[in-house]
PDB file of C-alpha atoms in Angstrom:
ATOM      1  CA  UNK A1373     221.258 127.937 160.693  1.00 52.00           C
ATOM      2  CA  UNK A1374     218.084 126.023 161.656  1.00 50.00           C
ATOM      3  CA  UNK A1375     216.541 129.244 162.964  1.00 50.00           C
ATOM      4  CA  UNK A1376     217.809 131.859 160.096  1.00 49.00           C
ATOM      5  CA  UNK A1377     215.784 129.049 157.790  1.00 51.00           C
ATOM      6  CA  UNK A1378     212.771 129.261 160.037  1.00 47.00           C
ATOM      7  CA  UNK A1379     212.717 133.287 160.318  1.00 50.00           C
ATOM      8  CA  UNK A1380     213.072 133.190 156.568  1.00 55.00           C
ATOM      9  CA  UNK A1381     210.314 131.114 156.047  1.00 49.00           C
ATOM     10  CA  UNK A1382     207.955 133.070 158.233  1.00 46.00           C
ATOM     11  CA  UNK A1383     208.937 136.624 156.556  1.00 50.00           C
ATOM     12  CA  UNK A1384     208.273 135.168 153.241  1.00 53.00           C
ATOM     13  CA  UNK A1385     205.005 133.404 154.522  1.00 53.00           C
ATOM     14  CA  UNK A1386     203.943 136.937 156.216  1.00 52.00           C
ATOM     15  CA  UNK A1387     205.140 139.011 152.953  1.00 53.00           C
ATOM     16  CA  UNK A1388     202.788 136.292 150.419  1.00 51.00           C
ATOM     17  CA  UNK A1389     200.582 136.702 153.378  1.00 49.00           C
ATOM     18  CA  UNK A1390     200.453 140.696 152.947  1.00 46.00           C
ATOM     19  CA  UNK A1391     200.640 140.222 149.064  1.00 46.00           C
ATOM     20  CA  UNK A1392     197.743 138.333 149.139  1.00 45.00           C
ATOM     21  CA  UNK A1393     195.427 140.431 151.833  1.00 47.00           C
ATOM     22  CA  UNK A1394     195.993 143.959 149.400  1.00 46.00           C
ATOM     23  CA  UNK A1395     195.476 142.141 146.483  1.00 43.00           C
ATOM     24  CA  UNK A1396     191.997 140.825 147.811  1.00 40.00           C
ATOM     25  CA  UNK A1397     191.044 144.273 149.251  1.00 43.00           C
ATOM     26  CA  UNK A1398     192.129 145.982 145.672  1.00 43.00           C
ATOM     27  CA  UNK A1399     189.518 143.279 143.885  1.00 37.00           C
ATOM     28  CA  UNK A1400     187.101 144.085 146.392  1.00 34.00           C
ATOM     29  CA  UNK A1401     187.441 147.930 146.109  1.00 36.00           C
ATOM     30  CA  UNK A1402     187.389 147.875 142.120  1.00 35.00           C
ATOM     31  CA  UNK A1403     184.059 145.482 142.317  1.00 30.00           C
ATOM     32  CA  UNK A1404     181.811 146.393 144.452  1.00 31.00           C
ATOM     33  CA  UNK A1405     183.018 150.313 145.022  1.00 28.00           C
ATOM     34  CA  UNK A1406     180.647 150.937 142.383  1.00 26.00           C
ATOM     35  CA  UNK A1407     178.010 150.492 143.909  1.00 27.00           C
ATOM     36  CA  UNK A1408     178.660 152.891 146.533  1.00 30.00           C
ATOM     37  CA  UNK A1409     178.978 155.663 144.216  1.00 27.00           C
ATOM     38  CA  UNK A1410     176.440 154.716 141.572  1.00 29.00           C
ATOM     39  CA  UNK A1411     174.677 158.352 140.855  1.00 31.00           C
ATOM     40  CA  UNK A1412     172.595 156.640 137.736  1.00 33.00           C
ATOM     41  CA  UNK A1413     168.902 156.583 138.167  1.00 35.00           C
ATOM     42  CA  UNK A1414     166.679 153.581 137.700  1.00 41.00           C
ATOM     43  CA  UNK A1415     162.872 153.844 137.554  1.00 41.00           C
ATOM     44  CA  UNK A1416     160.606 151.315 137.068  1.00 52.00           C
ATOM     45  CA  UNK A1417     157.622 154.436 137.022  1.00 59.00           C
ATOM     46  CA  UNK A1418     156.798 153.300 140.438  1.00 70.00           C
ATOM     47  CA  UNK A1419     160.149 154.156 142.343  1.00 70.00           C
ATOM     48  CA  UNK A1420     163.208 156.263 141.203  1.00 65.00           C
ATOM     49  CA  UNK A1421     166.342 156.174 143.412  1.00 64.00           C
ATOM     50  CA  UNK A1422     169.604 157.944 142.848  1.00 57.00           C
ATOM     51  CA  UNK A1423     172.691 158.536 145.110  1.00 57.00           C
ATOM     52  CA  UNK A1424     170.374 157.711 148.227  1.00 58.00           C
ATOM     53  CA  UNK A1425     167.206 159.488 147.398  1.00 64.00           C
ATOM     54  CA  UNK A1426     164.217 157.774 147.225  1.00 76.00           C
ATOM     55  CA  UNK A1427     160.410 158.723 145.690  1.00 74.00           C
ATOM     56  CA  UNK A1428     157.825 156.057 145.283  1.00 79.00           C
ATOM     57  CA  UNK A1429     154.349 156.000 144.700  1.00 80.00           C
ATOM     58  CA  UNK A1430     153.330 154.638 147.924  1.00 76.00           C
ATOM     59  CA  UNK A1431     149.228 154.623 147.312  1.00 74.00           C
ATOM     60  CA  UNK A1432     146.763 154.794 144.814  1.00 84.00           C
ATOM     61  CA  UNK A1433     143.037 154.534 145.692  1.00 83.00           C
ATOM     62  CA  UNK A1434     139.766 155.130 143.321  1.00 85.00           C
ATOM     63  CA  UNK A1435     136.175 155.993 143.611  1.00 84.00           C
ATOM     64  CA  UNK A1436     134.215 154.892 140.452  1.00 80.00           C
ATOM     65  CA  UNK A1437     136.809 152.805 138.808  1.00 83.00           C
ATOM     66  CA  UNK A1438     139.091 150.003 139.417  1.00 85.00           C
ATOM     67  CA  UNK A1439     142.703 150.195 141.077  1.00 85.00           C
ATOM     68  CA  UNK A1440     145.196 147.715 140.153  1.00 81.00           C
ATOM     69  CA  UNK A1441     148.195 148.330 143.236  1.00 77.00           C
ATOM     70  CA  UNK A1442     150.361 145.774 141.548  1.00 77.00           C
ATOM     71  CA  UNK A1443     150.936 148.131 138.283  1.00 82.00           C
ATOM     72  CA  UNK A1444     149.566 151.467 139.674  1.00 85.00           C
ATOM     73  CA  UNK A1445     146.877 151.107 137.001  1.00 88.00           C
ATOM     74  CA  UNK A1446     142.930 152.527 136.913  1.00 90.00           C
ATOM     75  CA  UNK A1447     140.586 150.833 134.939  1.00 90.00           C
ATOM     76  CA  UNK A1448     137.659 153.083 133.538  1.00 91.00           C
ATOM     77  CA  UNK A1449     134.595 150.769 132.842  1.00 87.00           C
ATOM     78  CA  UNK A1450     130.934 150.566 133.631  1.00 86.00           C
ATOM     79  CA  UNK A1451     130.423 154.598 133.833  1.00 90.00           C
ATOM     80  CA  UNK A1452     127.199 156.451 132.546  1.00 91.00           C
ATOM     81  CA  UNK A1453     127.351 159.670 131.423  1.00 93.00           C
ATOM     82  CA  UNK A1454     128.246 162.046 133.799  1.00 93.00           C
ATOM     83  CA  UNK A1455     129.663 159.872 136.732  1.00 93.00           C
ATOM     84  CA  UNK A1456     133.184 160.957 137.940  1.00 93.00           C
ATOM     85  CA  UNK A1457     135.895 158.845 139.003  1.00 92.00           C
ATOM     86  CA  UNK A1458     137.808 160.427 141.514  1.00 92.00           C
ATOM     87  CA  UNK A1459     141.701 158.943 142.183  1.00 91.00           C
ATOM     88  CA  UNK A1460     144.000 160.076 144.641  1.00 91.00           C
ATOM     89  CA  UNK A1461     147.456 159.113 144.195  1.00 90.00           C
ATOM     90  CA  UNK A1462     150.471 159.662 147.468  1.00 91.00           C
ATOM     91  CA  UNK A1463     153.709 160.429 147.076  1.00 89.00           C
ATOM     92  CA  UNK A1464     156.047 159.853 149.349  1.00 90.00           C
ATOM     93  CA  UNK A1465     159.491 161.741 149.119  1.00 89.00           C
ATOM     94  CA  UNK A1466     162.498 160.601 151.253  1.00 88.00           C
ATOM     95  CA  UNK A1467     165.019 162.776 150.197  1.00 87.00           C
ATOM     96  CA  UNK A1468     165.131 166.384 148.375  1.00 89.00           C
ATOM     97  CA  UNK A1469     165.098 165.881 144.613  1.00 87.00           C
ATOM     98  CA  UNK A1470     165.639 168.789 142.331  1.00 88.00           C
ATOM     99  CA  UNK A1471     162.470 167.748 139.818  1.00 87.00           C
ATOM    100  CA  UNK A1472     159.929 165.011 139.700  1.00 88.00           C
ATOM    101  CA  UNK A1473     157.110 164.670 137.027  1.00 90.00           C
ATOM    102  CA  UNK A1474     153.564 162.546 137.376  1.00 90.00           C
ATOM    103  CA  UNK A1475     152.521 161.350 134.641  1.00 92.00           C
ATOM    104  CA  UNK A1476     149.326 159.765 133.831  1.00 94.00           C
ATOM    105  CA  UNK A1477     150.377 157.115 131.541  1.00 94.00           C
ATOM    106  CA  UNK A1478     148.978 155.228 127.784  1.00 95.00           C
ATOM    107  CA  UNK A1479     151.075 151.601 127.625  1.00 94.00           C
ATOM    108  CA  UNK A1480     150.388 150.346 124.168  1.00 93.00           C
ATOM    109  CA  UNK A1481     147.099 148.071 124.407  1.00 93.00           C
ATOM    110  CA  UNK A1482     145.330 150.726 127.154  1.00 95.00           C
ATOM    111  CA  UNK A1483     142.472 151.236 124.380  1.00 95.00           C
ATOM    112  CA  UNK A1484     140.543 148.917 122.707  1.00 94.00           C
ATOM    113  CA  UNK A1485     137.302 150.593 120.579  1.00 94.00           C
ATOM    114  CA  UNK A1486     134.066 149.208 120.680  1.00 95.00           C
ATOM    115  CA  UNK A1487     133.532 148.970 116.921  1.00 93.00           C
ATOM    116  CA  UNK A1488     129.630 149.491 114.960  1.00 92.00           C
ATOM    117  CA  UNK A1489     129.297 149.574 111.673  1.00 90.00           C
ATOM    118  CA  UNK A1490     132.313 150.559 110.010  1.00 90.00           C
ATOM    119  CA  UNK A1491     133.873 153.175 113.074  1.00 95.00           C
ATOM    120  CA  UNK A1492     135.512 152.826 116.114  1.00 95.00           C
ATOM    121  CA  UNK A1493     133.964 154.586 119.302  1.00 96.00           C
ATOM    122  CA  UNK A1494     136.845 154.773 122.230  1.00 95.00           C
ATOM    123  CA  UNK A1495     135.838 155.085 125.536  1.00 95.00           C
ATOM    124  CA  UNK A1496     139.117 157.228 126.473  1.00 95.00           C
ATOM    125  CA  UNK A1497     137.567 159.931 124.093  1.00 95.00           C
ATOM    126  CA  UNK A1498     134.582 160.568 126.047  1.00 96.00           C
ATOM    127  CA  UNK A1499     136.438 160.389 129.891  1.00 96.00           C
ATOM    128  CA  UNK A1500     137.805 164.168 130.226  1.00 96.00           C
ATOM    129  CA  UNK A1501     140.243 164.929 133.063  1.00 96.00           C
ATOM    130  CA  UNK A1502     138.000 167.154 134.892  1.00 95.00           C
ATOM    131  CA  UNK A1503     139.668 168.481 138.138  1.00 96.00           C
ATOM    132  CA  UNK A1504     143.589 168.271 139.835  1.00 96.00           C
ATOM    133  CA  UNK A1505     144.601 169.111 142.916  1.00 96.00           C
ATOM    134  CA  UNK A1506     148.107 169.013 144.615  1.00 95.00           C
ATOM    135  CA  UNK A1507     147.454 168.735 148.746  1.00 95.00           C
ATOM    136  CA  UNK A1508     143.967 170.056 149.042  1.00 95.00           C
ATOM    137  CA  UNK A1509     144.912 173.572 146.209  1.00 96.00           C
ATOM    138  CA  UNK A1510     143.387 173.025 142.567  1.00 96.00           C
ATOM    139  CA  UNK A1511     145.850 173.282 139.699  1.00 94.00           C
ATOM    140  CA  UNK A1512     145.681 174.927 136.505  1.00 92.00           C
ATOM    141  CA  UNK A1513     147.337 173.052 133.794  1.00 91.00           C
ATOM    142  CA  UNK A1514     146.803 172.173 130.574  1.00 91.00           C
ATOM    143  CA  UNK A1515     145.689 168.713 130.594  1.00 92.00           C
ATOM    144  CA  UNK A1516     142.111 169.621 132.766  1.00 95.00           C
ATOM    145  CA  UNK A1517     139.721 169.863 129.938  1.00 93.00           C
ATOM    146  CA  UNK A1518     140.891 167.375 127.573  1.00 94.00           C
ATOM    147  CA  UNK A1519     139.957 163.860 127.124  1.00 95.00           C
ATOM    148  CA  UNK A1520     142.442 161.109 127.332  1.00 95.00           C
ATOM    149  CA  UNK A1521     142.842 160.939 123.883  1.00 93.00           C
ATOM    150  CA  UNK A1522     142.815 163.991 123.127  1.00 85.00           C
ATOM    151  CA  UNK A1523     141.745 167.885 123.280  1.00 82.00           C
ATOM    152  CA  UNK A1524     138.035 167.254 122.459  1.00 86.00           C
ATOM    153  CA  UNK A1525     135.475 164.100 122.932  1.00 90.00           C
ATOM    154  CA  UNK A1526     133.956 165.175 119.559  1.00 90.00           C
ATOM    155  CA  UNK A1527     137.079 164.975 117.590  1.00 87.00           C
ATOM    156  CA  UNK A1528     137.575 161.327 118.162  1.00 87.00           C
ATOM    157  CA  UNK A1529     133.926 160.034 118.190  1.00 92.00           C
ATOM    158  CA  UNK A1530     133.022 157.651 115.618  1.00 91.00           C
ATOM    159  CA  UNK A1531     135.863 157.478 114.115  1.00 92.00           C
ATOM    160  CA  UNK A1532     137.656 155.206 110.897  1.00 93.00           C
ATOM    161  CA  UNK A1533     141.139 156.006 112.004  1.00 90.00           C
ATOM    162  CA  UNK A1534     143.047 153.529 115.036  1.00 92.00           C
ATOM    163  CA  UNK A1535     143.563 155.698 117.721  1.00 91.00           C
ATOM    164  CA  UNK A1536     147.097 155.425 119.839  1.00 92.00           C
ATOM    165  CA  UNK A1537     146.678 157.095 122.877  1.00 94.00           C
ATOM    166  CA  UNK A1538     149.672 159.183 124.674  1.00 94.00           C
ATOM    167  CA  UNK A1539     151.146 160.140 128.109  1.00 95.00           C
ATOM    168  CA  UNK A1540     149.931 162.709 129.325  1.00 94.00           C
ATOM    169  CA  UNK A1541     152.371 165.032 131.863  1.00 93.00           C
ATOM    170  CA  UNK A1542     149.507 165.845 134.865  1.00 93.00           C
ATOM    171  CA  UNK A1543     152.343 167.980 136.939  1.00 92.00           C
ATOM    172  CA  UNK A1544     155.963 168.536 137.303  1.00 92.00           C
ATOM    173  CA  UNK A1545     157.816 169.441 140.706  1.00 90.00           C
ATOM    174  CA  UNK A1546     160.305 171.956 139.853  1.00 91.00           C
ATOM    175  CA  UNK A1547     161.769 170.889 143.362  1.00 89.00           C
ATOM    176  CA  UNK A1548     160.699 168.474 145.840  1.00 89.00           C
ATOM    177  CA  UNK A1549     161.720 168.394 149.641  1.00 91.00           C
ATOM    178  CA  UNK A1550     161.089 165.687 152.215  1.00 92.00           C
ATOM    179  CA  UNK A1551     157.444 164.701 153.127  1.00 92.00           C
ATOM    180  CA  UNK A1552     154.251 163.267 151.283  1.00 91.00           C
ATOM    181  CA  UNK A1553     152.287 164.616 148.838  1.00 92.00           C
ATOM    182  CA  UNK A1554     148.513 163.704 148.007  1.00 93.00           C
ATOM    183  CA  UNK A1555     147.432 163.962 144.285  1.00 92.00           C
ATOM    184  CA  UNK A1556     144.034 164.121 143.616  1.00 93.00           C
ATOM    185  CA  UNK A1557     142.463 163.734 139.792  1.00 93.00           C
ATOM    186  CA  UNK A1558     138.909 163.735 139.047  1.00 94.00           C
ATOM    187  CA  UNK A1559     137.872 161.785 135.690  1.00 94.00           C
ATOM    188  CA  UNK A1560     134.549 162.980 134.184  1.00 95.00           C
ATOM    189  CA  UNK A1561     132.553 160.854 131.915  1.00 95.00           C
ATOM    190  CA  UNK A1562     131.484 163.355 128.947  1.00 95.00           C
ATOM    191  CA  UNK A1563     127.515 163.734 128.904  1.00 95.00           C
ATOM    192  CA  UNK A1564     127.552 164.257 125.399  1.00 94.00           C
ATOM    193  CA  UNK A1565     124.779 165.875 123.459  1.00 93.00           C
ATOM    194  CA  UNK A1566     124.808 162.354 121.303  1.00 93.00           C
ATOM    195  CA  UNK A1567     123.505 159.529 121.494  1.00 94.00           C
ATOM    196  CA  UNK A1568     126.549 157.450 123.452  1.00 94.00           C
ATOM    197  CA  UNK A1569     124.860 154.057 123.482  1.00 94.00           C
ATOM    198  CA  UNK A1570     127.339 152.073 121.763  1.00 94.00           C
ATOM    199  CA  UNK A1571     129.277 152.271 125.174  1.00 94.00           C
ATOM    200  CA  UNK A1572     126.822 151.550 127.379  1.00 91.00           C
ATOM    201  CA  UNK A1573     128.101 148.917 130.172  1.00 90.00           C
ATOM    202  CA  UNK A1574     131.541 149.232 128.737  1.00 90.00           C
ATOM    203  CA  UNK A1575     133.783 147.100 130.147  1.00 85.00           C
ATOM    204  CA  UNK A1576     132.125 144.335 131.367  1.00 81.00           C
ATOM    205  CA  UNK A1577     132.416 142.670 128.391  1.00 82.00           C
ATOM    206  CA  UNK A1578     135.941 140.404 127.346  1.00 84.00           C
ATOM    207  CA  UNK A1579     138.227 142.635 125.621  1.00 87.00           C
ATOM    208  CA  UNK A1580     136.952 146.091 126.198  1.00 91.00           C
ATOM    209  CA  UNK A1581     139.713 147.714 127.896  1.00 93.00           C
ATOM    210  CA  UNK A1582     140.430 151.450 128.808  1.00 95.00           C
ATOM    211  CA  UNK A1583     142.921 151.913 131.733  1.00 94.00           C
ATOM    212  CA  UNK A1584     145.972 154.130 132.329  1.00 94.00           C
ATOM    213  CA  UNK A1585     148.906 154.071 134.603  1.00 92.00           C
ATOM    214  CA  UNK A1586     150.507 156.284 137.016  1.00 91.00           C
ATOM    215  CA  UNK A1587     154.045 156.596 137.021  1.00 90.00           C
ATOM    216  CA  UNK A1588     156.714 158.668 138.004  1.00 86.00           C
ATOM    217  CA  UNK A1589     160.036 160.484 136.134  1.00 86.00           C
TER     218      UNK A1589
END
């Protein structure tokens, strides 16, 4: 009898035993399975990842203006007419992704006007995106021409009005296989026919600002 008790006690020790083990793996499976099949995508404008692929901005570098690595940011100040800032901007790509835009961004408090009189003189107007280039090969798009605020320098010169600048879309990857891929974007500051004084030394002055940020979607 002594030994029936024993065996009995042992099966139902084993069988809570058993109970126990599948009802820990079924929490585990339901918690943290998610994770393993998570297909949403998360970008911070730097990095997007999804399902296992990876693209990052892995290196932005400047001639004639200031590079800010920690935000992916280039500061336009201290320009005369006619100097070009050259930035080149790498991609890195560790996985195929169908599509993949670079875009040069405007975060709200990019601009701030130097203000005469009773107008408001942007240095964004008069910096036109002169040149692109994707590996080395020049691209025609839409945005080479313009001004980063917008189609002309004249339209927005001396102006009344507050002036919010906007993204601008430099080039979209209708596919994008493994590898790196070197950006290059040539800023041009306008040599206007007018008299742009009123921005001479821009920037090194507190609370002149003009930057924009790369990102990536």
């Amino acid at each position: 009898m002594q030994n029936k008790a024993l065996i009995s006690a042992l099966i139902k020790t084993i069988s809570l035993f058993l109970i126990l083990l599948a009802l820990i793996f079924g929490y585990l499976a339901s918690s943290f399975g998610w994770f393993a099949k998570n297909d949403d995508v998360n970008a911070d404008g730097n990095t997007i990842m999804a399902d296992g692929v990876k693209v990052e901005i892995t290196q932005v570098d400047s001639v004639g203006g200031v590079v800010n690595n920690e935000n992916l940011s280039i500061n336009f100040s201290g320009l005369f007419p006619g100097d070009t800032v050259s930035s080149i901007v790498e991609i890195t790509c560790y996985r195929e992704v169908e599509s993949l835009s670079i875009i040069l961004s405007a975060p709200q408090g990019c601009e701030t006007p130097v203000i005469s009189g009773e107008k408001k003189y942007y240095f964004g107007s008069q910096i036109l995106l002169s040149s692109v280039s994707l590996n080395g090969n020049v691209l025609n798009i839409n945005a080479v021409g313009k001004s980063l605020l917008s189609n002309t320098p004249e339209s927005d010169w001396g102006t009344t009005e507050n002036k919010i600048p906007t993204d601008i879309e430099i080039y979209t990857f209708s596919s994008l296989n493994i590898g790196t891929y070197t950006i290059k974007l040539d800023f041009t500051f306008y040599n206007a026919s007018y008299s742009q004084n009123v921005l001479k030394n821009f920037g090194l002055q507190d609370g002149q600002i003009c930057y924009r940020l790369f990102q990536i979607k």
